[in-house]
Amino acid sequence: MTTDFDDFVAATHDLFMAMRRNRGRLARTTAGLSLSQLTLLDAVLAHGPLLVGQIATHAGVSGPSATRMLKQLEQDGVVVRRRSPEDERKVVVDLTEHGRELVEEQHRALRESQRLDYESLSPREREVFVDVLRRMAGMIAKWSETPTK
């Protein structure tokens, strides 16, 4: 027999996995990008040109993984890498116009899908749903800060 807490844990896991799967699927079908690539590009779109290490941190991947993916994205004409104007030893990465279009195309497709689901909810359901999502986001952020025993 499961407890309410077990149901909460399972529902949280299901939500996280569904979001990852669907975002990854949408990225591949609309922009031809992997979820990992899109996560890197989202960081650059949101924060402007960044150092590779900063991109890796924002995306939650290792530096070598970010470097490898960014090299491929550079070959595909999605990003451009150049020496930092502040420190010639460092490399900053920015989106090309093509890269910006790919990321924005993926965002538009996701927003359209979200809009359709949002419109299917009653005004009260929308209010409750948004409140619960915001609370969940805060909880999830705290879970990564909580030391494990």
CSV table of C-alpha atoms in Angstrom, one decimal:
chain,number,residue,atom,x,y,z
A,1,MET,CA,0.0,0.0,0.0
A,2,THR,CA,1.4,3.4,-1.0
A,3,THR,CA,1.2,6.5,1.2
A,4,ASP,CA,0.3,10.0,0.2
A,5,PHE,CA,4.0,10.8,0.5
A,6,ASP,CA,4.9,8.0,-1.9
A,7,ASP,CA,2.3,9.3,-4.4
A,8,PHE,CA,3.9,12.8,-4.0
A,9,VAL,CA,7.3,11.4,-4.8
A,10,ALA,CA,6.1,9.4,-7.7
A,11,ALA,CA,4.1,12.3,-9.2
A,12,THR,CA,7.1,14.6,-8.8
A,13,HIS,CA,9.3,12.1,-10.6
A,14,ASP,CA,6.7,11.6,-13.3
A,15,LEU,CA,6.4,15.4,-13.8
A,16,PHE,CA,10.2,15.8,-14.1
A,17,MET,CA,10.6,12.9,-16.5
A,18,ALA,CA,7.7,14.0,-18.7
A,19,MET,CA,9.1,17.5,-18.9
A,20,ARG,CA,12.5,16.3,-19.9
A,21,ARG,CA,11.2,13.8,-22.5
A,22,ASN,CA,8.8,16.3,-24.1
A,23,ARG,CA,11.2,19.2,-24.1
A,24,GLY,CA,13.9,16.9,-25.6
A,25,ARG,CA,11.4,15.6,-28.2
A,26,LEU,CA,10.3,19.1,-29.1
A,27,ALA,CA,13.8,20.3,-29.4
A,28,ARG,CA,14.7,17.5,-31.8
A,29,THR,CA,11.6,17.9,-33.9
A,30,THR,CA,11.4,21.7,-34.1
A,31,ALA,CA,15.1,22.7,-34.0
A,32,GLY,CA,17.0,19.5,-34.6
A,33,LEU,CA,18.8,19.9,-31.3
A,34,SER,CA,19.3,17.5,-28.4
A,35,LEU,CA,18.0,18.5,-25.0
A,36,SER,CA,21.6,18.9,-23.8
A,37,GLN,CA,22.4,21.2,-26.7
A,38,LEU,CA,19.2,23.2,-26.2
A,39,THR,CA,20.0,23.6,-22.5
A,40,LEU,CA,23.4,25.1,-23.4
A,41,LEU,CA,21.9,27.4,-25.9
A,42,ASP,CA,19.2,28.6,-23.6
A,43,ALA,CA,21.9,29.8,-21.2
A,44,VAL,CA,23.5,31.8,-23.9
A,45,LEU,CA,20.2,33.2,-25.1
A,46,ALA,CA,19.2,34.2,-21.5
A,47,HIS,CA,22.6,35.7,-20.4
A,48,GLY,CA,24.4,36.8,-23.6
A,49,PRO,CA,27.9,35.7,-24.6
A,50,LEU,CA,29.3,33.5,-21.8
A,51,LEU,CA,32.5,31.7,-21.0
A,52,VAL,CA,32.3,27.9,-21.6
A,53,GLY,CA,32.5,27.3,-17.9
A,54,GLN,CA,29.6,29.6,-17.2
A,55,ILE,CA,27.5,27.9,-19.9
A,56,ALA,CA,28.3,24.5,-18.3
A,57,THR,CA,27.3,25.8,-14.9
A,58,HIS,CA,24.0,27.2,-16.2
A,59,ALA,CA,23.2,24.0,-18.1
A,60,GLY,CA,24.3,21.7,-15.3
A,61,VAL,CA,26.8,19.8,-17.4
A,62,SER,CA,30.6,19.2,-17.0
A,63,GLY,CA,33.0,21.6,-18.6
A,64,PRO,CA,34.4,19.0,-21.0
A,65,SER,CA,30.8,18.0,-22.1
A,66,ALA,CA,29.9,21.6,-22.7
A,67,THR,CA,33.1,22.1,-24.7
A,68,ARG,CA,32.5,19.1,-26.9
A,69,MET,CA,28.8,20.0,-27.6
A,70,LEU,CA,29.8,23.7,-28.3
A,71,LYS,CA,32.4,22.6,-30.8
A,72,GLN,CA,29.8,20.6,-32.7
A,73,LEU,CA,27.3,23.5,-32.5
A,74,GLU,CA,30.0,25.8,-33.8
A,75,GLN,CA,30.7,23.5,-36.8
A,76,ASP,CA,26.9,23.5,-37.4
A,77,GLY,CA,26.9,27.3,-37.5
A,78,VAL,CA,24.7,27.6,-34.3
A,79,VAL,CA,27.3,29.3,-32.1
A,80,VAL,CA,30.4,31.3,-32.5
A,81,ARG,CA,33.4,31.1,-30.2
A,82,ARG,CA,35.8,34.0,-29.8
A,83,ARG,CA,38.5,35.3,-27.5
A,84,SER,CA,37.2,37.3,-24.6
A,85,PRO,CA,37.8,41.1,-25.0
A,86,GLU,CA,38.6,41.2,-21.3
A,87,ASP,CA,41.0,38.3,-21.2
A,88,GLU,CA,42.5,36.9,-24.4
A,89,ARG,CA,43.1,33.5,-22.6
A,90,LYS,CA,39.4,33.0,-22.3
A,91,VAL,CA,36.8,32.0,-24.9
A,92,VAL,CA,33.3,33.4,-25.0
A,93,VAL,CA,30.4,31.8,-26.8
A,94,ASP,CA,27.5,33.5,-28.5
A,95,LEU,CA,24.6,32.4,-30.7
A,96,THR,CA,24.7,33.1,-34.4
A,97,GLU,CA,21.6,34.4,-36.0
A,98,HIS,CA,20.9,30.9,-37.1
A,99,GLY,CA,21.3,29.6,-33.6
A,100,ARG,CA,19.1,32.3,-32.1
A,101,GLU,CA,16.4,31.4,-34.7
A,102,LEU,CA,16.6,27.7,-33.7
A,103,VAL,CA,16.3,28.4,-30.0
A,104,GLU,CA,13.5,30.9,-30.5
A,105,GLU,CA,11.7,28.4,-32.8
A,106,GLN,CA,11.8,25.8,-30.1
A,107,HIS,CA,10.5,28.3,-27.5
A,108,ARG,CA,7.6,29.3,-29.8
A,109,ALA,CA,6.6,25.7,-30.4
A,110,LEU,CA,6.7,24.9,-26.7
A,111,ARG,CA,4.7,28.1,-25.8
A,112,GLU,CA,2.0,27.2,-28.3
A,113,SER,CA,1.6,23.7,-26.8
A,114,GLN,CA,1.5,25.2,-23.4
A,115,ARG,CA,-1.1,27.8,-24.5
A,116,LEU,CA,-3.5,25.2,-25.7
A,117,ASP,CA,-3.3,23.3,-22.4
A,118,TYR,CA,-3.6,26.5,-20.4
A,119,GLU,CA,-6.8,27.4,-22.3
A,120,SER,CA,-8.3,24.0,-21.5
A,121,LEU,CA,-8.3,24.9,-17.8
A,122,SER,CA,-11.0,26.9,-16.0
A,123,PRO,CA,-9.9,30.2,-14.5
A,124,ARG,CA,-9.8,28.7,-11.1
A,125,GLU,CA,-7.8,25.7,-12.2
A,126,ARG,CA,-5.3,28.0,-13.9
A,127,GLU,CA,-4.9,30.0,-10.7
A,128,VAL,CA,-4.4,26.8,-8.6
A,129,PHE,CA,-2.1,25.2,-11.2
A,130,VAL,CA,0.2,28.2,-11.4
A,131,ASP,CA,0.4,28.4,-7.6
A,132,VAL,CA,1.3,24.7,-7.3
A,133,LEU,CA,3.9,24.9,-10.1
A,134,ARG,CA,5.6,27.9,-8.4
A,135,ARG,CA,5.6,26.1,-5.1
A,136,MET,CA,7.0,23.0,-6.7
A,137,ALA,CA,9.8,25.0,-8.4
A,138,GLY,CA,10.7,26.4,-5.0
A,139,MET,CA,10.7,23.0,-3.4
A,140,ILE,CA,12.8,21.4,-6.2
A,141,ALA,CA,15.3,24.2,-5.9
A,142,LYS,CA,15.7,23.5,-2.2
A,143,TRP,CA,16.0,19.8,-2.7
A,144,SER,CA,19.3,20.2,-4.5
A,145,GLU,CA,20.6,22.4,-1.7
A,146,THR,CA,19.7,19.9,1.0
A,147,PRO,CA,22.7,17.7,2.0
A,148,THR,CA,22.0,14.0,1.9
A,149,LYS,CA,22.7,11.9,5.0
